[in-house]
Structure formats: structure tokens, C-alpha cells
Amino acid sequence: MKSTYRDDFKIEGYHFGSGEKTACIVGPMRGDEVQQQYICSQIVRELQAIEAKGGIADGKSILVIPSCNPSSMNVGRRFWAMDGTDINRMFPGYDKGETTQRIAAAVFKSLEGFKYGMQLASFYVPGEFVPHIRMLRTGYEDIKSAELFGMPYVTTREPLPFDTTLLNYNWQIWNTSAFSVYAGQTDSIDVEDSRLATEAVLRFLSGIGAIDYSLTIPGYESLTLNEENLVTLTAHHAGIYVRKRKAGDMVKAGEVLATILHPYDGHVLEEIRCEQDGIVFFSHHRPLVLQNALLYKVVV
Amino acid sequence: MIKTIVNTELPLAERLLVRKNVISHGNGKKRFCIVTGTHGDELEGQMVCYEMARLVQQNIDKLDGTVEIYPSLNPLGIDTIQRGIPNFDLDMNRIFPGSEHGTMAEQTAFRICEDLKGADMVLDIHSSNLYLRESPQVRINVLNEKELVPMAEHLGVDFIWVHDAATVLEATLAHSLNSTGTPCLVVEMGVGQRINHGMCNHLVEGIFNLMKEMGMWTGDVKEMQSGIVCKGDHVEFLNAECSGVFLTELRTGINVTKGQSIGQIVNALTGEILSDVKSPVDGFLFTIRAYPIVYEGSLMARIYHA
């Protein structure tokens, strides 16, 4: 697509192997998904090495789209810079519609017919997750296949009306087994979590017989959770947030996970505790919190 | 009487406050709510709220019932000239009816929705965005056509657009209210970040007309002409064929003929005309692009045709 003042807008894809449309991997749709960008680059690098060794299975093809929105990442904007719309809220897209609807339509068309789809996604609430695979419960979710990633957790949740325009939702409706891969961070790079996510995608591709790959990190036996069953801890006060526990940490019942301090005199306004033993699944990570902000989600 | 319906702490010496002005008189039980400011870049509703608060209080003896004015459902957005809620990536009009135990944004949406429930009419005023200029219009989900079109006709807007149901729109304030028995009309008019006095004053007259029809207002009102009611597939969308600078001198609210020039997309570097945008139909132009820079696909105009 031509731009008036900038270079042409391009979405590039890397094809590996040939034959059946086996799996596609989609990178950032938002300009701040730097962790996802890094992971995609590592997946492409690994697949290039695997292909060079003849490791792509005969009759199987893999497509990687490392970025659906280079234009926003180049200018440090999360959404489409011209009008603030979110490409990941435009699926399945409309090729005669608005710009981001057209981008979504073009991306969706290129992904059509793949058996498995993986999206490196981010969450709208600021924070970090335990790496996991997330799916919407549309009736088409493929939990069995999700376990092939060997991620610590597989989660499912009921779609809201707002979710019906997500890539993940539309993939499922159009017969692609869809997985959102959450790799901890969004706007910064965590090399360890990135490696875990890269290995998980390669492990999945190996598990479905698309590649021949010797794994370097052992996978997990995934625990499948309904997100509605996670224990949610919210802030009763706004203030300065001092985090003691982060995603992946084990916590004991009654333990203080974080404190909220008065921003002027520093006294403790609130101690955030979990009433049960568990593992931190999500942790808010910005230094200031609003009242009622989501701080933790804990697997108990 | 000013009432606070949302009161949430912010980190430093401030609270998020969503307030309403409740004006009551007489024995009438009807309740008419005017809400706006869901999107922080839409300001037309501010003048409508001001005029309604001023005129109702100046003529309080003409009121038989309650008028509630909510000028800012997203006060942080208005204050920071942001469409959405600062610190959240979500469009507030995609999280209704909210959640009692959700995030701050979801709890705010929940409390607003709960507060509005049971009203006899909710008018949700929007003003397009920075990019598009709209004729005064009411948008109604086809599911609520039967109840709402007759009420909308009293507002005297140019255009009443009965649109298809879309799942994604189920998370709007209007859908959340209409689906639970509180009638809500969505008004779109003008352009983002600006206030058109003529449009606002006309809508205020329409609101009094509707209140009179509902038996809540005994003052004189202007007779309102009912606008075009558009049902079904009668709207042409003109999306940009290419990227460039869209030049037009047209304003909304006019009739155009098939083949008439709507504008041109030009290249400022080369001096070329990249696209001569023509109307594909005889019809009523109710949307025109206000922000000139376009990408391929950007909406430039909407035209109703019979």
C-alpha cells in the first residue's frame, strides 16, 4: 500500500516448505509488541536453519508473517498511526473498507486454509504473564493440540462481543485451529521468555510433524485453565505500587505480594495478599496503580 | 443537584469523578438522560449539555419530570484530548455494560450503565471523530427500529440510519441499555474536537420537542421536520482508492447527483491528481472527510440514496 509521505506499507511473509498449508505464525499487529517481534525473528532464524538442513517435512508448508504493522512500530505507536484503530480488532477484514479493515482482509486472505494458526499476542492491561497459550471458547477451540506447545499453561475464556473481531476468533470460525501465544512481556524484550516461546512454537511444529527439530529446552505438561477460575487481586487504593512477586512466582497463603504506598508520605495504604497458596499467572508491572486496577491473577 | 456516580482514586491527589446534574420539577415521573463524552475527542455534546442545563433551569416551571445531564462519561479522555480512556487501550464504548468487579474502566462502565437504567429516554451524543464531518443523525440498531424510530423523528435530525445488528456493537452503551429495556438513541453530528453551534442549537430544540412529546415539557417548541429514515442497504461508502491529500469544499447535508465531483485525492509532491472522487449515485451527502490526509481505504464520504 502506498503512503502519502512515507515509504510504501509492506507486510512480508517467509515461506518454508511446500504443499499442504500446515501452519502459519503471525507476529505483531501493534507497534509496541517488541517482545513478539523478537520472538518472530528467532522463529524465522530457526526455521531457516531447519530448512537448510532439510528439516521441513515433505508436503508441509509454513508461513511466518513477522509483522502486520511495521509502520506503527517504526514511529512508536501501538495502533495504526493515522487513525488510532487496532488491526487486531478488524478481522476478518473488509477489502473495500477502511485502511485497517483492508490490512486485516489482506492478512486474513494470506492465512486462509492453514490448518494451524499461531499469533504472538499482547494483553491490553499493563503487566507480565507466565508464558501460556490462550484460546477463546468458540466451540472450535483445540485444547489437545494446544498442549503440544509444552507451555506451562493453556487457558480458555468466553469471548465477549468485542472479541469477535480478533484474528484468533475468526481463525477458529474459519476452520483454523488458532492459538494465541503469550510470552510474558510486550514493550520490552525478555530473552528467557522469548526463548521459551520460540521453543514452544518449534515444539508445536515438530509435534504436528511439520518440522524435524531437536529441542533444546524440555517442555511442560500443560495445565489447562478457565481464565474465569483464576483468583483476581485488585487494588483498593491508588498509589505507588511496589511489587514483591512477579509472574511465575509461587506464593503462600497470606503472603504479601505487593504494597501500595501513599505517593506523598510513603505510608502503606494497602498490602496485597492472596488467601491461598498459588502461582502468579499475571502481574501488573507499572509503578503507579489506579483504584480497582487489576494487580494479580493467581493460579490456586 | 450535582451527583457523583463514579468516584475512583487516581494515584496522586486526585479522583476520577463522573458527575451528573439532576434537574427535577413537577410531579411527573419521567426521566430523560443526556449523556456524552464517552469519546474524549468528541465535543459537540458539551454545548448541548450546557444549553440544556441552562434552558431547563431558566424555564424550570415548564418541566414535569427529571432531566439528568451527564456531560462527561470519560473525563480523563476529554481532559487529555484522547478518544479512549487514558491508561487503557480500549474504546470505552466497547466495554459496556462493564463489570462490577473488573478493571477501573469496566467498573466505571458498569456504574454508568446501572445509573442510566430505568430512564424513559437516554440520548447518547457523539460527534464523529477528527476525520469525518457528519450531518446531524440518529443511528438505530435494526433490533430496536420499531420503538426508537418514532422517538428519533421528534429530534428533527437530517438523517435516521437504521443499521444492521453487529456482534461487536453489543458492547456499546446504547445496545447495553436498549437490550435491557431502557430506550437509548445515539446521535452523531459534527466533527471531532470542534463544536458546531448551529447543529447543537438545532439538537437542543429537537430534545425539547421530544420531551414535549413525552409529556415532560410544557414550554413552546419549534416544529421539527422529520429527516430521512434510511433502512436497508441504501448507503454508498466512498473509500479512498489511493493514498494522498483529499481536497473538497463540500459540506454535509446536501443533495448530490450521480457523477458529481465530491473531491480529489492529490499528490503534494508531484502536483498530480491521483483520484477524482465522484458520486456513484443521486443522493444525500451526510458524511464528508474532514481530515485531508488519506490512506488507501480511508472513508471520504457517505451518501444516502433512495
XYZ file of N, CA and C in Angstrom, chain A residues 72-298:
681
model
N 3.546 1.233 12.351
C 3.333 1.777 13.699
C 4.546 1.548 14.588
N 5.190 0.394 14.449
C 6.374 0.136 15.283
C 7.480 1.133 14.962
N 7.595 1.521 13.715
C 8.643 2.464 13.323
C 8.461 3.849 13.940
N 7.241 4.177 14.327
C 7.014 5.501 14.930
C 6.566 5.397 16.394
N 6.709 4.206 16.982
C 6.429 4.053 18.407
C 4.980 4.233 18.793
N 4.073 3.837 17.924
C 2.638 3.929 18.242
C 2.067 2.519 18.313
N 1.216 2.272 19.321
C 0.656 0.923 19.470
C -0.317 0.613 18.320
N -1.166 1.577 17.982
C -2.187 1.317 16.962
C -1.827 1.988 15.644
N -2.676 1.825 14.654
C -2.439 2.402 13.334
C -2.295 3.915 13.501
N -1.148 4.419 13.089
C -0.792 5.774 13.492
C -1.737 6.835 12.929
N -2.281 6.603 11.753
C -3.121 7.634 11.134
C -4.448 7.837 11.868
N -5.081 6.734 12.294
C -6.422 6.918 12.874
C -6.626 6.204 14.212
N -5.576 5.618 14.751
C -5.690 5.014 16.082
C -6.485 3.724 16.125
N -6.751 3.118 14.982
C -7.508 1.861 15.003
C -6.548 0.675 15.182
N -7.131 -0.417 15.651
C -6.356 -1.596 16.028
C -6.596 -2.677 14.967
N -5.558 -3.064 14.266
C -5.725 -4.079 13.203
C -6.330 -5.355 13.785
N -5.938 -5.684 15.024
C -6.450 -6.931 15.615
C -7.897 -6.804 16.100
N -8.545 -5.705 15.821
C -9.988 -5.578 16.086
C -10.731 -5.389 14.770
N -10.149 -5.856 13.682
C -10.740 -5.620 12.360
C -10.982 -6.911 11.582
N -10.764 -8.048 12.189
C -10.896 -9.300 11.440
C -12.353 -9.734 11.337
N -12.750 -10.388 10.267
C -11.926 -10.908 9.171
C -11.517 -9.845 8.153
N -11.815 -8.601 8.413
C -11.434 -7.524 7.496
C -12.439 -7.332 6.380
N -12.204 -6.280 5.622
C -13.104 -5.963 4.505
C -12.258 -5.243 3.462
N -12.125 -5.853 2.299
C -11.156 -5.317 1.329
C -11.633 -4.038 0.631
N -12.870 -3.646 0.891
C -13.339 -2.368 0.346
C -13.605 -1.362 1.463
N -13.211 -1.707 2.669
C -13.499 -0.866 3.821
C -12.386 0.112 4.132
N -12.284 0.471 5.416
C -11.272 1.423 5.866
C -9.885 0.768 5.834
N -8.854 1.590 6.002
C -7.476 1.120 5.794
C -7.159 -0.130 6.630
N -7.426 -0.071 7.935
C -7.049 -1.224 8.759
C -7.958 -2.434 8.497
N -9.179 -2.176 8.029
C -10.023 -3.303 7.601
C -9.398 -3.970 6.373
N -8.832 -3.154 5.483
C -8.192 -3.703 4.283
C -6.921 -4.480 4.635
N -6.171 -3.937 5.601
C -4.957 -4.649 6.025
C -5.352 -6.001 6.621
N -6.364 -5.970 7.502
C -6.826 -7.225 8.120
C -7.313 -8.200 7.052
N -8.026 -7.686 6.062
C -8.537 -8.567 4.991
C -7.383 -9.198 4.221
N -6.358 -8.392 3.935
C -5.215 -8.920 3.180
C -4.465 -9.967 3.994
N -4.291 -9.682 5.296
C -3.603 -10.656 6.156
C -4.432 -11.937 6.237
N -5.725 -11.755 6.455
C -6.596 -12.932 6.634
C -6.605 -13.800 5.375
N -6.601 -13.133 4.225
C -6.600 -13.891 2.960
C -5.318 -14.715 2.832
N -4.203 -14.117 3.230
C -2.940 -14.846 3.100
C -2.873 -16.024 4.077
N -3.695 -15.983 5.117
C -3.673 -17.045 6.128
C -4.741 -18.114 5.862
N -5.549 -17.855 4.873
C -6.689 -18.733 4.577
C -6.221 -20.170 4.297
N -6.912 -21.119 4.869
C -6.680 -22.519 4.533
C -5.621 -23.212 5.362
N -4.922 -22.481 6.228
C -3.930 -23.151 7.070
C -4.639 -23.960 8.154
N -4.036 -25.097 8.461
C -4.654 -25.977 9.449
C -4.476 -25.412 10.867
N -3.288 -24.885 11.126
C -2.991 -24.333 12.453
C -2.535 -22.875 12.322
N -2.986 -22.041 13.226
C -2.562 -20.636 13.229
C -2.088 -20.215 14.606
N -0.963 -19.538 14.644
C -0.414 -19.054 15.923
C -0.207 -17.550 15.833
N -0.698 -16.846 16.811
C -0.484 -15.401 16.850
C 0.292 -15.038 18.108
N 1.334 -14.245 17.919
C 2.092 -13.742 19.070
C 1.381 -12.483 19.540
N 0.692 -12.601 20.653
C -0.275 -11.570 21.039
C 0.142 -10.838 22.308
N -0.548 -9.732 22.589
C -0.328 -8.992 23.842
C -1.674 -8.678 24.477
N -1.633 -8.264 25.754
C -2.836 -8.023 26.551
C -2.997 -6.525 26.754
N -4.239 -6.056 26.881
C -4.449 -4.611 26.972
C -4.167 -4.029 28.356
N -4.117 -4.887 29.362
C -3.788 -4.407 30.708
C -2.269 -4.486 30.882
N -1.628 -3.434 31.402
C -0.169 -3.474 31.512
C 0.296 -4.511 32.521
N 1.217 -5.356 32.112
C 1.715 -6.349 33.049
C 2.419 -7.472 32.337
N 2.799 -8.482 33.110
C 3.501 -9.623 32.530
C 2.776 -10.911 32.892
N 2.875 -11.863 32.007
C 2.221 -13.156 32.186
C 3.247 -14.267 32.344
N 2.824 -15.365 32.942
C 3.527 -16.622 32.741
C 3.291 -16.979 31.271
N 4.317 -17.374 30.548
C 4.083 -17.748 29.149
C 2.981 -18.808 29.053
N 2.065 -18.591 28.141
C 0.954 -19.531 28.021
C 0.318 -19.450 26.638
N -0.539 -20.397 26.382
C -1.332 -20.420 25.152
C -2.759 -20.062 25.532
N -3.330 -19.136 24.798
C -4.689 -18.690 25.131
C -5.629 -18.957 23.948
N -6.826 -19.371 24.299
C -7.837 -19.614 23.262
C -9.186 -19.075 23.703
N -9.960 -18.642 22.750
C -11.332 -18.251 23.033
C -12.210 -19.488 22.916
N -13.187 -19.581 23.809
C -14.097 -20.736 23.735
C -15.190 -20.451 22.710
N -14.966 -20.886 21.497
C -15.949 -20.672 20.435
C -16.694 -21.965 20.129
N -16.262 -23.054 20.750
C -16.782 -24.364 20.378
C -15.845 -25.062 19.409
N -14.914 -24.310 18.841
C -13.949 -24.896 17.897
C -12.544 -24.952 18.497
N -12.386 -24.538 19.760
C -11.037 -24.483 20.324
C -10.448 -25.893 20.408
N -9.139 -25.965 20.156
C -8.463 -27.255 20.031
C -7.464 -27.397 21.184
N -7.973 -27.791 22.343
C -7.136 -27.847 23.543
C -6.074 -28.927 23.431
N -6.444 -30.039 22.827
C -5.488 -31.156 22.699
C -4.240 -30.700 21.955
N -4.456 -30.013 20.825
C -3.296 -29.540 20.054
C -2.521 -28.473 20.818
N -3.229 -27.672 21.593
C -2.559 -26.594 22.338
C -1.518 -27.160 23.303
N -1.777 -28.352 23.779
C -0.833 -28.957 24.724
C 0.494 -29.312 24.057
N 0.500 -29.393 22.727
C 1.744 -29.720 22.017
C 2.801 -28.613 22.143
N 2.367 -27.410 22.498
C 3.350 -26.337 22.673
C 4.267 -26.607 23.874
N 3.756 -27.363 24.837
C 4.547 -27.603 26.045
C 4.746 -26.354 26.877
N 3.814 -25.408 26.781
C 3.847 -24.210 27.627
C 3.316 -24.596 29.012
N 3.671 -23.855 30.051
C 3.183 -24.225 31.384
C 1.648 -24.266 31.465
N 0.995 -23.325 30.769
C -0.463 -23.245 30.866
C -1.116 -23.093 29.498
N -2.324 -23.641 29.426
C -3.230 -23.367 28.309
C -4.477 -22.785 28.947
N -4.906 -21.616 28.486
C -6.106 -21.021 29.088
C -7.192 -20.831 28.035
N -8.406 -20.869 28.519
C -9.548 -20.596 27.645
C -10.442 -19.580 28.335
N -11.167 -18.844 27.551
C -12.140 -17.920 28.136
C -13.287 -17.687 27.160
N -14.409 -17.252 27.719
C -15.588 -16.949 26.911
C -15.330 -15.680 26.105
N -15.618 -15.692 24.810
C -15.436 -14.440 24.057
C -16.498 -13.409 24.426
N -16.079 -12.152 24.485
C -17.002 -11.034 24.664
C -17.375 -10.517 23.276
N -18.442 -9.704 23.171
C -18.795 -9.181 21.841
C -17.613 -8.516 21.148
N -16.817 -7.819 21.947
C -15.659 -7.111 21.431
C -14.630 -8.052 20.804
N -14.628 -9.319 21.258
C -13.607 -10.267 20.796
C -13.908 -10.861 19.434
N -15.104 -10.613 18.920
C -15.484 -11.285 17.670
C -14.749 -10.727 16.461
N -13.980 -9.670 16.672
C -13.205 -9.107 15.565
C -11.714 -9.432 15.697
N -11.366 -10.324 16.630
C -9.966 -10.721 16.791
C -9.579 -11.762 15.742
N -8.299 -11.799 15.408
C -7.814 -12.833 14.485
C -8.096 -14.215 15.051
N -7.792 -14.417 16.341
C -7.952 -15.734 16.957
C -9.397 -16.232 16.801
N -10.349 -15.375 17.081
C -11.765 -15.749 16.988
C -12.123 -16.134 15.550
N -11.716 -15.290 14.610
C -12.101 -15.530 13.211
C -11.388 -16.733 12.600
N -10.152 -16.949 13.017
C -9.465 -18.163 12.573
C -10.303 -19.387 12.946
N -10.734 -19.423 14.213
C -11.492 -20.597 14.672
C -12.774 -20.771 13.865
N -13.450 -19.650 13.624
C -14.712 -19.727 12.877
C -14.466 -20.222 11.453
N -13.282 -19.896 10.914
C -12.963 -20.288 9.532
C -12.068 -21.535 9.492
N -12.238 -22.390 10.510
C -11.649 -23.737 10.491
C -10.135 -23.823 10.610
N -9.521 -22.823 11.186
C -8.106 -22.947 11.525
C -8.017 -23.129 13.037
N -7.263 -24.128 13.483
C -7.036 -24.274 14.929
C -6.146 -23.124 15.367
N -6.674 -22.257 16.206
C -6.000 -20.988 16.481
C -5.473 -20.927 17.914
N -4.265 -20.413 18.038
C -3.632 -20.297 19.354
C -2.997 -18.919 19.483
N -3.264 -18.243 20.583
C -2.547 -17.000 20.875
C -1.414 -17.354 21.824
N -0.222 -16.977 21.433
C 0.961 -17.301 22.235
C 1.330 -16.060 23.044
N 1.252 -16.173 24.361
C 1.600 -15.050 25.242
C 2.969 -15.326 25.863
N 3.854 -14.382 25.639
C 5.247 -14.627 26.005
C 5.732 -13.616 27.035
N 4.979 -13.403 28.067
C 5.451 -12.556 29.162
C 5.295 -11.079 28.910
N 6.265 -10.497 28.240
C 6.333 -9.045 28.092
C 5.660 -8.580 26.800
N 5.584 -7.239 26.660
C 5.131 -6.659 25.398
C 6.163 -5.661 24.882
N 6.383 -4.587 25.636
C 7.202 -3.494 25.084
C 8.666 -3.561 25.505
N 9.068 -4.682 26.068
C 10.495 -4.881 26.326
C 10.810 -6.347 26.041
N 12.089 -6.634 25.872
C 12.460 -7.995 25.487
C 12.986 -8.757 26.697
N 12.352 -9.880 26.971
C 12.844 -10.808 27.975
C 13.374 -12.006 27.200
N 14.690 -12.143 27.184
C 15.316 -13.163 26.330
C 14.906 -14.566 26.759
N 14.802 -14.781 28.076
C 14.470 -16.120 28.558
C 13.042 -16.515 28.153
N 12.086 -15.600 28.387
C 10.699 -15.890 27.983
C 10.595 -16.028 26.468
N 11.373 -15.232 25.754
C 11.346 -15.314 24.289
C 11.836 -16.676 23.824
N 12.877 -17.142 24.481
C 13.414 -18.458 24.106
C 12.360 -19.535 24.363
N 11.672 -19.403 25.505
C 10.619 -20.369 25.856
C 9.518 -20.367 24.789
N 9.122 -19.175 24.358
C 8.051 -19.070 23.358
C 8.521 -19.596 22.001
N 9.761 -19.268 21.635
C 10.297 -19.754 20.357
C 10.342 -21.283 20.351
N 10.863 -21.824 21.442
C 10.941 -23.289 21.547
C 9.541 -23.901 21.521
N 8.580 -23.235 22.163
C 7.213 -23.774 22.209
C 6.626 -23.865 20.806
N 6.862 -22.816 19.999
C 6.334 -22.835 18.630
C 7.016 -23.938 17.822
N 8.332 -24.057 17.983
C 9.055 -25.100 17.250
C 8.633 -26.496 17.729
N 8.403 -26.606 19.030
C 7.954 -27.896 19.600
C 6.588 -28.262 19.006
N 5.736 -27.258 18.876
C 4.410 -27.494 18.291
C 4.555 -27.953 16.836
N 5.392 -27.232 16.085
C 5.569 -27.589 14.672
C 6.133 -29.000 14.542
N 7.006 -29.345 15.467
C 7.557 -30.698 15.480
C 6.458 -31.700 15.844
N 5.632 -31.326 16.822
C 4.561 -32.213 17.294
C 3.528 -32.521 16.224
N 3.297 -31.576 15.328
C 2.311 -31.833 14.261
C 2.995 -32.406 13.013
N 4.288 -32.689 13.127
C 5.004 -33.345 12.027
C 5.410 -32.420 10.902
N 5.472 -31.119 11.177
C 5.829 -30.183 10.109
C 7.336 -29.989 9.990
N 8.031 -30.172 11.111
C 9.493 -29.997 11.066
C 10.181 -31.112 11.856
N 11.458 -31.267 11.541
C 12.300 -32.187 12.299
C 13.237 -31.304 13.126
N 13.067 -31.321 14.448
C 13.791 -30.352 15.264
C 14.203 -30.988 16.590
N 15.444 -30.781 16.933
C 15.924 -31.290 18.220
C 15.755 -30.182 19.253
N 14.907 -30.401 20.176
C 14.599 -29.354 21.146
C 15.743 -29.168 22.139
N 15.921 -27.931 22.549
C 16.998 -27.647 23.498
C 16.459 -27.454 24.914
N 15.173 -27.168 25.047
C 14.578 -26.981 26.376
C 13.426 -27.971 26.508
N 13.355 -28.718 27.606
C 12.211 -29.640 27.736
C 10.914 -28.851 27.927
N 9.814 -29.391 27.399
C 8.523 -28.710 27.528
C 7.823 -29.088 28.822
N 6.726 -28.413 29.085
C 5.906 -28.689 30.268
C 4.734 -29.589 29.879
N 4.210 -30.246 30.885
C 2.914 -30.887 30.685
C 1.893 -29.804 31.027
N 1.266 -29.253 30.013
C 0.457 -28.033 30.209
C -0.739 -28.264 31.122
N -1.006 -27.278 31.947
C -2.206 -27.288 32.768
C -3.246 -26.408 32.066
N -4.420 -26.947 31.813
C -5.465 -26.171 31.134
C -6.377 -25.512 32.168
N -6.573 -24.211 31.994
C -7.356 -23.427 32.963
C -8.441 -22.630 32.272
N -9.559 -22.481 32.947
C -10.525 -21.460 32.540
C -10.068 -20.159 33.178
N -9.932 -19.125 32.387
C -9.452 -17.864 32.973
C -10.384 -17.352 34.063
N -11.647 -17.700 33.947
C -12.613 -17.258 34.954
C -12.299 -17.854 36.328
N -11.512 -18.936 36.362
C -11.210 -19.585 37.645
C -9.936 -19.069 38.304
N -9.218 -18.165 37.628
C -8.036 -17.588 38.263
C -8.481 -16.636 39.374
N -7.730 -16.610 40.468
C -8.042 -15.672 41.557
C -7.519 -14.290 41.167
N -8.405 -13.319 41.215
C -8.064 -11.957 40.797
C -7.854 -11.072 42.013
N -6.736 -10.369 42.040
C -6.463 -9.430 43.129
C -6.420 -8.022 42.554
N -7.209 -7.145 43.121
C -7.257 -5.772 42.612
C -6.849 -4.789 43.714
N -6.570 -3.564 43.287
C -6.141 -2.529 44.231
C -7.363 -1.847 44.829
N -7.403 -1.759 46.136
C -8.483 -0.986 46.759
C -8.117 0.490 46.854
N -6.823 0.769 46.724
C -6.341 2.155 46.753
C -5.471 2.418 45.536
N -5.437 3.663 45.126
C -4.470 4.086 44.117
C -3.198 4.526 44.837
N -2.076 4.503 44.121
C -0.835 4.968 44.733
C 0.382 4.404 44.042
N 1.498 4.432 44.763
C 2.743 3.860 44.227
C 2.722 2.359 44.524
N 3.016 1.607 43.495
C 2.892 0.155 43.577
C 4.291 -0.451 43.682
N 4.504 -1.157 44.784
C 5.811 -1.816 44.965
C 5.574 -3.317 44.912
N 6.104 -3.900 43.866
C 5.815 -5.315 43.602
C 6.877 -6.194 44.262
N 6.399 -7.219 44.959
C 7.341 -8.159 45.564
C 7.338 -9.499 44.820
N 6.227 -9.819 44.204
C 6.121 -11.089 43.483
C 5.788 -10.805 42.025
N 6.401 -11.580 41.150
C 6.149 -11.378 39.720
C 5.595 -12.654 39.108
N 5.271 -12.574 37.826
C 4.669 -13.729 37.137
C 5.588 -14.942 37.251
N 4.994 -16.082 37.562
C 5.750 -17.322 37.676
C 6.156 -17.651 39.105
N 6.097 -16.674 40.025
C 6.488 -16.931 41.410
C 5.429 -17.766 42.132
N 5.914 -18.637 43.038
C 4.985 -19.355 43.913
C 4.709 -18.469 45.124
N 3.477 -18.450 45.571
C 3.138 -17.624 46.732
C 2.411 -18.467 47.777
N 2.595 -18.082 49.022
C 1.946 -18.792 50.130
C 0.714 -18.009 50.587
N -0.250 -18.716 51.129
C -1.454 -18.058 51.639
C -1.076 -16.994 52.668
N -1.597 -15.800 52.507
C -1.338 -14.720 53.454
C -0.087 -13.914 53.156
N 0.718 -14.389 52.254
C 1.966 -13.677 51.929
C 1.658 -12.337 51.243
N 2.500 -11.342 51.518
C 2.323 -10.040 50.868
C 2.960 -10.096 49.476
N 2.122 -9.875 48.456
C 2.617 -9.917 47.070
C 3.099 -8.546 46.611
N 2.471 -7.519 47.178
C 2.838 -6.158 46.776
C 2.287 -5.194 47.815
N 2.820 -3.997 47.819
C 2.251 -2.960 48.688
C 1.920 -1.739 47.841
N 0.924 -1.010 48.308
C 0.583 0.262 47.662
C 0.872 1.358 48.679
N 1.693 2.306 48.247
C 2.148 3.361 49.155
C 1.484 4.690 48.823
N 1.311 5.495 49.853
C 0.829 6.851 49.628
C 1.897 7.615 48.839
N 1.493 8.284 47.777
C 2.511 8.880 46.901
C 3.225 10.083 47.511
N 2.696 10.660 48.595
C 3.334 11.839 49.177
C 4.108 11.519 50.460
N 3.476 10.701 51.358
C 4.174 10.471 52.626
C 4.697 9.042 52.755
N 4.432 8.206 51.792
C 5.044 6.883 51.760
C 4.442 5.852 52.695
N 3.397 6.193 53.438
C 2.858 5.157 54.325
C 2.079 4.101 53.525
N 2.018 2.920 54.114
C 1.414 1.800 53.392
C -0.109 1.947 53.391
N -0.659 2.066 52.205
C -2.117 2.170 52.073
C -2.749 0.783 52.043
N -2.023 -0.155 51.488
C -2.615 -1.481 51.321
C -1.522 -2.512 51.081
N -1.718 -3.680 51.665
C -0.860 -4.824 51.335
C -1.701 -5.800 50.512
N -1.155 -6.221 49.405
C -1.889 -7.139 48.528
C -1.503 -8.567 48.896
N -2.487 -9.323 49.335
C -2.227 -10.708 49.749
C -3.152 -11.651 48.996
N -2.675 -12.871 48.832
C -3.530 -13.916 48.272
C -3.921 -14.824 49.441
N -5.178 -15.219 49.479
C -5.637 -16.010 50.630
C -5.264 -17.483 50.523
N -4.805 -17.894 49.330
C -4.472 -19.306 49.144
C -3.062 -19.432 48.563
N -2.493 -20.616 48.714
C -1.230 -20.906 48.034
C -1.490 -20.882 46.534
N -0.505 -20.488 45.762
C -0.706 -20.494 44.316
C 0.523 -20.056 43.549
N 0.335 -19.876 42.263
C 1.402 -19.409 41.369
C 0.894 -18.160 40.657
N 1.738 -17.133 40.641
C 1.326 -15.880 39.997
C 1.277 -16.090 38.489
N 0.093 -15.867 37.927
C -0.104 -16.055 36.487
C 0.074 -14.738 35.745
N -0.444 -13.655 36.348
C -0.322 -12.318 35.755
C 0.053 -11.345 36.853
N 0.907 -10.419 36.505
C 1.315 -9.412 37.486
C 1.383 -8.048 36.824
N 0.682 -7.081 37.419
C 0.756 -5.680 36.982
C 2.197 -5.214 37.186
N 2.713 -4.387 36.273
C 4.126 -4.032 36.470
C 4.439 -2.542 36.317
N 3.413 -1.712 36.299
C 3.724 -0.284 36.227
C 3.857 0.286 37.647
N 4.617 1.348 37.812
C 4.898 1.819 39.172
C 3.734 2.538 39.857
N 2.741 2.975 39.087
C 1.573 3.610 39.696
C 0.347 2.748 39.417
N -0.564 2.701 40.381
C -1.807 1.961 40.145
C -3.009 2.857 40.428
N -4.066 2.576 39.700
C -5.346 3.235 39.930
C -6.157 2.366 40.888
N -7.106 2.993 41.546
C -8.024 2.197 42.372
C -8.764 1.210 41.474
N -8.949 0.010 41.960
C -9.629 -1.078 41.246
C -8.784 -1.687 40.131
N -7.528 -1.260 39.996
C -6.688 -1.826 38.935
C -6.463 -3.308 39.198
N -6.405 -4.062 38.116
C -6.071 -5.481 38.215
C -4.576 -5.597 38.521
N -4.234 -6.241 39.641
C -2.821 -6.362 40.033
C -2.269 -7.756 39.787
N -3.014 -8.742 40.179
C -2.537 -10.123 40.032
C -3.669 -11.041 39.589
N -3.257 -12.062 38.851
C -4.114 -13.234 38.667
C -3.289 -14.414 39.134
N -3.908 -15.232 39.971
C -3.143 -16.302 40.617
C -3.819 -17.644 40.338
